[in-house]
Coordinates of C-alpha atoms and ligand atoms in Angstrom, one line a residue:
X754 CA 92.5 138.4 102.7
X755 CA 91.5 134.8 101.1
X756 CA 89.3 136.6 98.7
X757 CA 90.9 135.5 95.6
X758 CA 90.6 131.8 96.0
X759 CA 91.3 130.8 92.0
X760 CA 92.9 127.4 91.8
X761 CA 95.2 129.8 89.5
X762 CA 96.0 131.9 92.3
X763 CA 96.5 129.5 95.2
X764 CA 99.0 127.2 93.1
X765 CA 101.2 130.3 91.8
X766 CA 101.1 131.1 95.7
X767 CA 102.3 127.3 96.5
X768 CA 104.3 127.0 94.5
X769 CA 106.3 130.4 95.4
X770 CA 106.7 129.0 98.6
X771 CA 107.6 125.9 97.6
X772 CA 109.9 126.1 94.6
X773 CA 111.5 122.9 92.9
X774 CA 109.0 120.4 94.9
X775 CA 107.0 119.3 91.8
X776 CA 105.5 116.4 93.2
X777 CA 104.2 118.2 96.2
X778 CA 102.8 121.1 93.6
X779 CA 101.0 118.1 91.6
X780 CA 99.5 116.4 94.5
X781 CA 98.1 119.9 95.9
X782 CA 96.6 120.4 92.7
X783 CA 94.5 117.4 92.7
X784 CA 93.6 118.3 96.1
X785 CA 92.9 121.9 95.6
X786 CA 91.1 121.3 92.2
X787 CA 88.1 119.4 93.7
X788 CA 87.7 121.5 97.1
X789 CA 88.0 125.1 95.8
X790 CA 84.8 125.1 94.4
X791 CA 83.1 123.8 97.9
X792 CA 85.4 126.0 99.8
X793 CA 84.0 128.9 97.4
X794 CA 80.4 127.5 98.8
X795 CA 81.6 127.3 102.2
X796 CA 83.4 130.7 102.9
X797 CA 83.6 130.1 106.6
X798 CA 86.8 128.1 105.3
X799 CA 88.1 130.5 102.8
X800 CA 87.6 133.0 105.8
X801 CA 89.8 130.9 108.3
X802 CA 92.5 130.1 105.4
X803 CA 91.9 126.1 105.7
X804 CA 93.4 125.0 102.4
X805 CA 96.3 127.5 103.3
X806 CA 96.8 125.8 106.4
X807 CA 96.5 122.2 105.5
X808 CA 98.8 122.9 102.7
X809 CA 101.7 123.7 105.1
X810 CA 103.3 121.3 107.0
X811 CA 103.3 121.3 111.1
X812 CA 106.8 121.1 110.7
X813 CA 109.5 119.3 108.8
X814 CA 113.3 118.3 109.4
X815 CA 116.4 116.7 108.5
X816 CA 118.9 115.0 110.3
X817 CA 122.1 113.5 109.8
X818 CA 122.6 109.4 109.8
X819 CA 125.5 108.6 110.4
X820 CA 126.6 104.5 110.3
X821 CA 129.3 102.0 109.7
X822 CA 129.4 99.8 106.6
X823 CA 130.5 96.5 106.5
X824 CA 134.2 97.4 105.2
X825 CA 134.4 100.2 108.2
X826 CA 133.5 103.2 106.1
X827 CA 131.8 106.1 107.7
X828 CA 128.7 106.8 106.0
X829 CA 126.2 109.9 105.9
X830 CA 122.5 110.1 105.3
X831 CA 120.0 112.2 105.5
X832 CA 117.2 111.6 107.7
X833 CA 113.4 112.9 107.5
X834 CA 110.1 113.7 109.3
X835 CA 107.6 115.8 107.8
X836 CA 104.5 116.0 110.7
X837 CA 102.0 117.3 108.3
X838 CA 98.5 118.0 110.6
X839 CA 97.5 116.7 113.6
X840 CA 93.8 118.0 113.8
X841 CA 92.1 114.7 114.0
X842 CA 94.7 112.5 115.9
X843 CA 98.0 111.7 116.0
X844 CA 100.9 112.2 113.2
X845 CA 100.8 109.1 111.1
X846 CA 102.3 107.9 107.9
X847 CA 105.1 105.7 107.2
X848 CA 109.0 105.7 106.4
X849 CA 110.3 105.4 102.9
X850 CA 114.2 104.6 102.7
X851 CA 115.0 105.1 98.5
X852 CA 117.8 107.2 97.0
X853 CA 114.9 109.7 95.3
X854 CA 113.9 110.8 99.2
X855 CA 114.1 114.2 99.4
X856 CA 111.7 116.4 100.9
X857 CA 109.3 117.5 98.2
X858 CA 108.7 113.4 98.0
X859 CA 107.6 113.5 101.7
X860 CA 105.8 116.8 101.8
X861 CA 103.4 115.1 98.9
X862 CA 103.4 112.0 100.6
X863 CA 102.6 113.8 103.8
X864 CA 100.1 116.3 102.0
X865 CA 97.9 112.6 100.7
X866 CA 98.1 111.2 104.2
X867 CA 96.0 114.0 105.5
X868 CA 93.2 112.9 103.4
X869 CA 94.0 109.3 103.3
X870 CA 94.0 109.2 107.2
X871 CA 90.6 111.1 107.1
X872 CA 88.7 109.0 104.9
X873 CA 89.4 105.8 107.1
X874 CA 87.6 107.1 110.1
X875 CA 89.6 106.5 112.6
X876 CA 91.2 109.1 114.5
X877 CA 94.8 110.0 112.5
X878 CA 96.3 112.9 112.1
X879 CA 99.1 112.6 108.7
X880 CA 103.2 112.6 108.6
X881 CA 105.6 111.2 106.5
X882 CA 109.5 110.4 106.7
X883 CA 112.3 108.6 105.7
X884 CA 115.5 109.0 104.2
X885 CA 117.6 108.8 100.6
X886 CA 119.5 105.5 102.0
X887 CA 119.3 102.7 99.5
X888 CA 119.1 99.2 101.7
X889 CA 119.6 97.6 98.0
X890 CA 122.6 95.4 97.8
X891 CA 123.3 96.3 101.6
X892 CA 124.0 93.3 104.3
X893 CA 121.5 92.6 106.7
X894 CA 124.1 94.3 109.7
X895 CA 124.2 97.4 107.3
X896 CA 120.7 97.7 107.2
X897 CA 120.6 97.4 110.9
X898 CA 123.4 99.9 112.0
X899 CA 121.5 101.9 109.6
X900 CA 118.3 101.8 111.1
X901 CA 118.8 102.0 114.4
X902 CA 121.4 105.4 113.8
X903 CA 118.4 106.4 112.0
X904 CA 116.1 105.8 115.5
X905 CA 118.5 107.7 117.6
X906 CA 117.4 110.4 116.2
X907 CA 114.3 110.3 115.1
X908 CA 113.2 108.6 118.8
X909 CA 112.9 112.5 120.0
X910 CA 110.5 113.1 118.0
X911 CA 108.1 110.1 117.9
X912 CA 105.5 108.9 120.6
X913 CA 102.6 106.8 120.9
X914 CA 100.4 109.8 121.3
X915 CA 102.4 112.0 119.3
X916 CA 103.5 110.5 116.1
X917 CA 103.5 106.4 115.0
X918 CA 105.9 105.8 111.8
X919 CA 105.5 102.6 109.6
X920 CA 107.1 100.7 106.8
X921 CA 107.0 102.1 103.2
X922 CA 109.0 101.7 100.0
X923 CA 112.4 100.3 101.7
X924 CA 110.8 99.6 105.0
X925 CA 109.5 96.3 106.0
X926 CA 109.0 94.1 108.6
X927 CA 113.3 94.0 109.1
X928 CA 113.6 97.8 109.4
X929 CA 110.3 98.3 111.4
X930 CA 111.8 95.6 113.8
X931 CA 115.1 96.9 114.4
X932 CA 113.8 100.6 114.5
X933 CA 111.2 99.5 117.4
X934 CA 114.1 97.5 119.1
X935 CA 116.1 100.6 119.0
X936 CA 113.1 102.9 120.1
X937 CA 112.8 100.1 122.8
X938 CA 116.4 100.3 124.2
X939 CA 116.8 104.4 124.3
X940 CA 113.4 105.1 125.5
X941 CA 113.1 101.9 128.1
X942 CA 109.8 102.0 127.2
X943 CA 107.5 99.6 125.2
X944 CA 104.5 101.1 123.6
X945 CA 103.2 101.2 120.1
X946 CA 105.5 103.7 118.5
X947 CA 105.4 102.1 115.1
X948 CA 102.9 100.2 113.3
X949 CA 103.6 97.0 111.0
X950 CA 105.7 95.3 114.2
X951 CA 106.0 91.7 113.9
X952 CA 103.6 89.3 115.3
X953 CA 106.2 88.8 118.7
X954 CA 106.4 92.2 120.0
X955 CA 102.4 93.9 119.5
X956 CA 102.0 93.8 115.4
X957 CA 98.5 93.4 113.5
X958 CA 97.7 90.1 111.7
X959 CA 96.7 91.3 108.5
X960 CA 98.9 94.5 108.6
X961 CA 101.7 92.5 106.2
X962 CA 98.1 92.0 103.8
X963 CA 96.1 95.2 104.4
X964 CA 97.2 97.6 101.6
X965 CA 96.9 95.2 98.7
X966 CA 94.3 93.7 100.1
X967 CA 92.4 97.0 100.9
X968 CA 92.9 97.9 96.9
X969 CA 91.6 94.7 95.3
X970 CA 88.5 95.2 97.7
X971 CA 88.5 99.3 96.8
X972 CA 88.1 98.0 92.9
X973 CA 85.4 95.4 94.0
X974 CA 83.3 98.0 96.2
X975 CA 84.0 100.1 93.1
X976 CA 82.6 97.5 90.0
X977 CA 79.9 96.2 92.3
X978 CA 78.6 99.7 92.4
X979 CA 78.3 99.5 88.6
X980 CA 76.4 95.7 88.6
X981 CA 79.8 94.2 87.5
X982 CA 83.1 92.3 89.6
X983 CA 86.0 91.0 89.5
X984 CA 85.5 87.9 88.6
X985 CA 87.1 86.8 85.0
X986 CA 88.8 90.0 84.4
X987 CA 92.2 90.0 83.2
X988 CA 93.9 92.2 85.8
X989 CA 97.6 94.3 85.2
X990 CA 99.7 95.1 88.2
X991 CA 103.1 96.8 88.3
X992 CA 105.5 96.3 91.5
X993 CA 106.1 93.5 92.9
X994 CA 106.4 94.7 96.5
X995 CA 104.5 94.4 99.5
X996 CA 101.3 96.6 97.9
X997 CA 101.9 94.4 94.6
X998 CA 101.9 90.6 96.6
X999 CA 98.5 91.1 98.2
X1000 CA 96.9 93.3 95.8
X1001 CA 97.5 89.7 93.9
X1002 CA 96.2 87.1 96.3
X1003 CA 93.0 89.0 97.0
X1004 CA 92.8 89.8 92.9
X1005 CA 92.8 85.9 92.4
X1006 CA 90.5 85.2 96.1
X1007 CA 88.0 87.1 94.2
X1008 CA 88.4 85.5 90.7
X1009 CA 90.6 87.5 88.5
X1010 CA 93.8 86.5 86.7
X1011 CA 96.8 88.6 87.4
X1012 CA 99.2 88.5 84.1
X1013 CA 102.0 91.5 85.0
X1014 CA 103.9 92.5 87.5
X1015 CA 107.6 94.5 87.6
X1016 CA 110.0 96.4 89.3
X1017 CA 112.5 99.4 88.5
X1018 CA 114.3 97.0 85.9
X1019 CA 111.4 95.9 84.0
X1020 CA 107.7 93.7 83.4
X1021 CA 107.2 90.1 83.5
X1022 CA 104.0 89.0 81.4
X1023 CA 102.7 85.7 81.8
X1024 CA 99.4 85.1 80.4
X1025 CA 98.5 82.3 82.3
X1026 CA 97.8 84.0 85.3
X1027 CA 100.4 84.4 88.5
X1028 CA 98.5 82.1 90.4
X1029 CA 99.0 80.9 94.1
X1030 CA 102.1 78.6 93.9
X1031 CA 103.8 81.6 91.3
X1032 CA 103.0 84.6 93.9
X1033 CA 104.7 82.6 96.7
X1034 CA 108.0 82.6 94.5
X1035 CA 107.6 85.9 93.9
X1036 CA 107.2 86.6 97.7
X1037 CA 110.2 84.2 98.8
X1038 CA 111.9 86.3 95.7
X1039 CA 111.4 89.9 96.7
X1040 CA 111.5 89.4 100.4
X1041 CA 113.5 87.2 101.1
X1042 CA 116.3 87.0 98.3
X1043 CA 115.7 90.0 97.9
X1044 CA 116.0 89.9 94.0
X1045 CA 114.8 90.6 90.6
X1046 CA 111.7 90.2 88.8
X1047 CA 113.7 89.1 85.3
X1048 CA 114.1 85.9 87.3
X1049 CA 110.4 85.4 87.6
X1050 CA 110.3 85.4 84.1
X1051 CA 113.1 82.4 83.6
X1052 CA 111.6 80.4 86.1
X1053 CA 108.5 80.3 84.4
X1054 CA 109.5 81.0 81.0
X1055 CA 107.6 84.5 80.1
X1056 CA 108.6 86.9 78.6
X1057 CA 110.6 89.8 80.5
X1058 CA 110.0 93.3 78.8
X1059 CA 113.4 95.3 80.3
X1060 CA 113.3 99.0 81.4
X1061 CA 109.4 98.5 80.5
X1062 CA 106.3 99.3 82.5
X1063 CA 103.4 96.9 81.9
X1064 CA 100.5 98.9 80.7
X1065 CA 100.7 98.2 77.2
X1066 CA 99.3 94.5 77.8
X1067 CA 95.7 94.0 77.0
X1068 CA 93.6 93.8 80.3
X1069 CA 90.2 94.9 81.8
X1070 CA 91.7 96.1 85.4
X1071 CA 94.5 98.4 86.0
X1072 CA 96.6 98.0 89.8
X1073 CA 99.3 100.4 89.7
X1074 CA 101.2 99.4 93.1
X1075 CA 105.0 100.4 92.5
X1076 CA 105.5 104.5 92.8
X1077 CA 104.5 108.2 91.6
X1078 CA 103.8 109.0 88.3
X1079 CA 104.4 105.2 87.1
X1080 CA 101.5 105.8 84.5
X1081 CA 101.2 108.9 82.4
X1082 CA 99.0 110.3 79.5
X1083 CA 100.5 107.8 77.0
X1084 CA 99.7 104.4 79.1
X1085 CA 95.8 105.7 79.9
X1086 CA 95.3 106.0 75.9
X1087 CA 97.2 103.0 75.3
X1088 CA 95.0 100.8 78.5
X1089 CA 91.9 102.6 76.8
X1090 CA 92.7 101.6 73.5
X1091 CA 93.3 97.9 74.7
X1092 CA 89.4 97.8 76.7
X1093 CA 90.5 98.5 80.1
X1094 CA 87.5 99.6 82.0
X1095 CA 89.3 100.4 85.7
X1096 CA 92.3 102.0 87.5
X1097 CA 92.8 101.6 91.1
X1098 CA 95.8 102.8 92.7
X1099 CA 97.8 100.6 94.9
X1100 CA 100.6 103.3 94.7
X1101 CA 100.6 106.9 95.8
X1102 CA 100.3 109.1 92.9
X1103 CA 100.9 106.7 90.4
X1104 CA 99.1 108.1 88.0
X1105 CA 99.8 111.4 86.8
X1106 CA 97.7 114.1 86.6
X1107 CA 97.1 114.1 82.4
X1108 CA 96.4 110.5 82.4
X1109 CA 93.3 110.8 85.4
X1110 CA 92.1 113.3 83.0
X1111 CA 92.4 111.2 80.2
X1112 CA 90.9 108.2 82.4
X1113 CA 87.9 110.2 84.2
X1114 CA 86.9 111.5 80.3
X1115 CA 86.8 108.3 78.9
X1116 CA 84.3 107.9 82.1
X1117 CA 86.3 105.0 83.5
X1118 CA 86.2 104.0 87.0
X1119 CA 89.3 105.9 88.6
X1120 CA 89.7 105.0 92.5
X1121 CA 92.6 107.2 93.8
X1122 CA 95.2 106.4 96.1
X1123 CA 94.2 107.9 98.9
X1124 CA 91.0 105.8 99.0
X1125 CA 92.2 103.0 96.9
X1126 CA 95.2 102.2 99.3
X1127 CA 93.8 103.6 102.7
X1128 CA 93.4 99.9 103.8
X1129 CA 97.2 100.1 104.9
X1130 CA 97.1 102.4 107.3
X1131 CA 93.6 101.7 108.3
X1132 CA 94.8 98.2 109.9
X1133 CA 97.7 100.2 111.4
X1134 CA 95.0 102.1 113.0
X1135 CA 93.7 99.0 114.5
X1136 CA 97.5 97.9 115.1
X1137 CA 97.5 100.9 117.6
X1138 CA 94.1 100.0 119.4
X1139 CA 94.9 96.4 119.6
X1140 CA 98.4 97.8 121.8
X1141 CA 96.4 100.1 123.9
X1142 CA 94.4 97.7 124.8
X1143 CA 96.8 95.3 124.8
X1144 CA 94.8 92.7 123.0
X1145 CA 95.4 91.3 119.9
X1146 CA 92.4 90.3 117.3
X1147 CA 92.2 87.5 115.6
X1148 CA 92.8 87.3 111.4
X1149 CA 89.0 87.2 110.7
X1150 CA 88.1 89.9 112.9
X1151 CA 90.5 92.2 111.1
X1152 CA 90.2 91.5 107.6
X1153 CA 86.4 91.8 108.2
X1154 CA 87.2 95.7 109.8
X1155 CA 89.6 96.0 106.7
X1156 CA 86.3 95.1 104.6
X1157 CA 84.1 97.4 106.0
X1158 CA 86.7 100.3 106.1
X1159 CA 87.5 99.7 102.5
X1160 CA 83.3 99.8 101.8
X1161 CA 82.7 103.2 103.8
X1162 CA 85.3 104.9 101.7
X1163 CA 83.7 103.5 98.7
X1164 CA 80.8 105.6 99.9
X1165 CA 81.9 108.7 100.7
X1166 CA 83.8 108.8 97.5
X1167 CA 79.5 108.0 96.0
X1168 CA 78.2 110.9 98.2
X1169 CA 80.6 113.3 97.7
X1170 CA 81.9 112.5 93.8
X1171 CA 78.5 111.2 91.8
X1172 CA 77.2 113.2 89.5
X1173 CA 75.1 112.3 86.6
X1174 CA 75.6 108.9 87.5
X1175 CA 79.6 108.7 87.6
X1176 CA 81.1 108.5 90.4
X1177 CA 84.6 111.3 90.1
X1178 CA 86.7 109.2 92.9
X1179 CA 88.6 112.0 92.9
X1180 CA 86.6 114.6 94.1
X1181 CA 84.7 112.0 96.5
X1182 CA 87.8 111.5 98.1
X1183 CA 89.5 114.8 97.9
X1184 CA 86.0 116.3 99.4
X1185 CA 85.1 113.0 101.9
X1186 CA 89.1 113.6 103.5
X1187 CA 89.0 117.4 103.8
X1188 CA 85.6 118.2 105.4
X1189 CA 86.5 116.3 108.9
X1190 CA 89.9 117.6 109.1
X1191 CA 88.8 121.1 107.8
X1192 CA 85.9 121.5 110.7
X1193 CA 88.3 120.0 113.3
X1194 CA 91.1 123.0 112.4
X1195 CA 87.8 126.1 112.2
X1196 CA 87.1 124.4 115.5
X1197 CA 90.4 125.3 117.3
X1198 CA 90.5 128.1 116.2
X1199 CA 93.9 130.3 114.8
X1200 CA 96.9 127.5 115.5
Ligands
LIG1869 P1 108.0 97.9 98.4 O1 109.4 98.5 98.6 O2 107.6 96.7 99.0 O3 107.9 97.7 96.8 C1 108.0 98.7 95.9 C2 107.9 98.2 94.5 O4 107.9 99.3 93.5 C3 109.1 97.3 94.1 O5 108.6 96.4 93.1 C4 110.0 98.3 93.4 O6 110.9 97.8 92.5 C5 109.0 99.2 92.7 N1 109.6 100.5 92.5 C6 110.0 101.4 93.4 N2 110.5 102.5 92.9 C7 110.3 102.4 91.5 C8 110.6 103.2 90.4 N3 111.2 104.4 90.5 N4 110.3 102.7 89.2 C9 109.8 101.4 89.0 N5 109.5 100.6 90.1 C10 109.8 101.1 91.3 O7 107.0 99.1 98.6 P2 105.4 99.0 98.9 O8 104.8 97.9 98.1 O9 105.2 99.1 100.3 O10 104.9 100.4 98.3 C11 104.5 100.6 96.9 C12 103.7 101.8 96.8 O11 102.5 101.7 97.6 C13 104.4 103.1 97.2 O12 103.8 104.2 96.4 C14 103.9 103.3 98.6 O13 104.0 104.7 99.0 C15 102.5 102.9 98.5 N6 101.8 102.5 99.7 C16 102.3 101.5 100.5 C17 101.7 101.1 101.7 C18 102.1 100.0 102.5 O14 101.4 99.6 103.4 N7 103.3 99.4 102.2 C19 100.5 101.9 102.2 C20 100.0 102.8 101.2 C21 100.6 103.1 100.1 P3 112.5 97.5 93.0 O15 112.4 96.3 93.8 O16 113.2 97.3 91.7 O17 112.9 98.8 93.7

């Protein structure tokens, strides 16, 4: 039945079943691009239709939100859960509240959690949700009738044993907290249904930290494997959120000098380096004021390149940690032309798939989301054992697991990516993420 395994032929089937979802059609190919070839190797998952399993959600829905605004308006939402595979533990993956949710956006986010999840070792199956509210210029009480209509709903669906949501784009610590306080009150129950809770009611230290500082780590592990680090470099990072902030402090912990960041209006560029005193305004700025980076930029008198994304400034070290498809063909030639030597991807799918090419040819080091920006979930991961064990471990403890998580990705992406002496990150990870989660599904059998 799965004789005709072509990357040609499994894509044209994808994306038959799966018309208008671009995003989800782009990250599949990445995916299915590197493990065709080892499937074609391996026929016992050809035979059993893996990839044509793991490229098809559990199950996905929608629901309606409905909430109050501030003026007494009704308002309606739509609410998500995609609950991609649970082989290997599970459903896990965040929420992202932005008005481009839809569910072609979860679906790919869903899709890379699978592998993601995998690659961390610990035992998570992959999900995805969220919803196409905007929490931008809404009041903090909006935010929270939002949330917790949102919870009403989505409770019946989530567990501690059957699916744990966290933040994403949208969803911090404020969301996360009135979503578990909401989970709380329906359910009467208190368990670790969400990871990313505050320090008060069972979070992680280090959770707030982990991405960002997962990534700077992923591009250590990954220049250290070449005889090089961090140190010195002149480092570009776009966002300015929480995958941005930490990706920063740990860039300059480790030596580097951070010159851009942005957000959806624009770039700052300050080429004396956002130090420690700068990223804390930027912090206070984006989390609590909640405002815009063009501020940054009068504060300290840079310039402020509007409706711009940064990777036309010279630099060795490329962080993409705002959204998909934030650098394309255009900004690899132009961060090759200016001597950049590494991309690691803070983001998911920031990178399209014309510029990796463009990147991986030039032989740079390339260190994919999934692996590059595993470090998030990973301490959520260790949020969940620390609540059934209900203990809590201290700061050092976790960023040293963080460390060491971040360092065994590194080396499956080596064992399963280097050839000739370059290591393809992609393949590694693609490979590294779909073996466990591949034997775990021919081991059950038909489900
Ligand atoms: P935040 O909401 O904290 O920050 C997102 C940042 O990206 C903001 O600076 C935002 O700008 C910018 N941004 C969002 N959409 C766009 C857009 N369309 N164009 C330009 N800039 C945009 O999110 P996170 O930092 O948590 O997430 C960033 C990325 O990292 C996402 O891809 C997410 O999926 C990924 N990620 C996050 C993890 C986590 O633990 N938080 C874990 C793994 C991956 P503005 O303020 O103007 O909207």
């Amino acid at each position: 039945m799965y004789s005709d395994l072509s990357l040609e032929h499994f894509m044209a089937g994808l994306i038959k079943r799966n018309p208008g979802e671009e995003v989800f059609h782009q990250a599949v190919y990445e995916v299915a691009h590197s493990v065709i070839p080892y499937i074609l190797d391996n026929t016992k998952y050809r035979d059993a239709g893996i990839l044509e399993r793991m490229t098809e959600p559990d199950r996905s829905f929608t629901f309606r939100v409905v909430w109050e605004d501030d003026a007494g308006n009704i308002r309606i939402n739509r609410g998500y859960r995609v609950q991609f595979n649970n082989s290997i533990g599970p459903y896990k993956g965040g929420l992202r509240f932005h008005p481009s949710v839809d569910l072609a956006v979860l679906k790919f986010l869903g899709f890379e959690q699978t592998f993601k999840n995998s690659l961390t070792t610990l035992p998570m199956g992959s999900g995805k949700g969220g919803s196409d509210f905007n929490p931008k210029g809404k009041s903090d009480r909006e935010v929270m009738r939002f949330c917790q209509a949102f919870m009403q709903e989505l409770s019946k669906y989530i567990g501690p044993n059957t699916d744990i949501p966290a933040g994403d784009i949208g969803v911090g610590s404020r969301e996360i907290s009135y979503m578990f306080g909401q989970y709380k009150h329906i359910r009467q129950e208190f368990t670790g249904v969400l990871t990313g809770k505050a320090m008060e009611f069972g979070g992680s230290l280090i959770r707030t930290e982990a991405t960002g500082y997962g990534c700077a780590f992923f591009m250590e592990n990954m220049l250290q494997h070449q005889g090089d680090s961090m140190a010195g470099r002149t480092c570009l990072v776009s966002g300015s959120g929480n995958v941005a902030q930490y990706c920063i402090e740990k860039i300059n912990q480790l030596g580097g000098k951070v010159v851009t960041l942005s957000d959806s209006s624009g770039f700052i560029y300050d080429p004396d380096g956002i130090d420690a005193e700068k990223l804390a305004y930027v912090i206070n700025l984006k989390t609590v004021q909640r405002g815009r980076i063009s501020a940054y930029a009068e504060k300290y008198g840079c310039e402020f390149h509007r409706g711009k994304r940064p990777w036309g400034v010279p630099g060795d070290l490329a962080f993409p940690c705002a959204t998909q498809n934030e650098l394309d063909k255009t900004d690899a030639e132009t961060l090759l032309a200016n001597g950049c030597i590494a991309v690691c991807e803070g983001a998911n799918m920031p990178s399209t798939v014309e510029a990796i090419k463009v990147l991986q040819q030039a032989k740079l080091l390339f260190g994919p989301g999934k692996a590059a920006n595993a470090g998030g979930v990973a301490v959520s991961g260790l949020e969940m054992t620390q609540n059934s064990i209900r203990l809590a471990w201290s700061a050092e403890e976790l960023e040293g697991r963080l460390k060491d998580i971040m360092e065994k990705i590194h080396k499956t992406c080596a064992t399963y990516g280097e050839q000739d002496g370059y290591i393809d990150y992609v393949k590694g990870a693609n490979l590294g993420g779909f073996i466990k989660v591949a034997n775990a599904m021919l081991a059950y059998g038909a489900i």
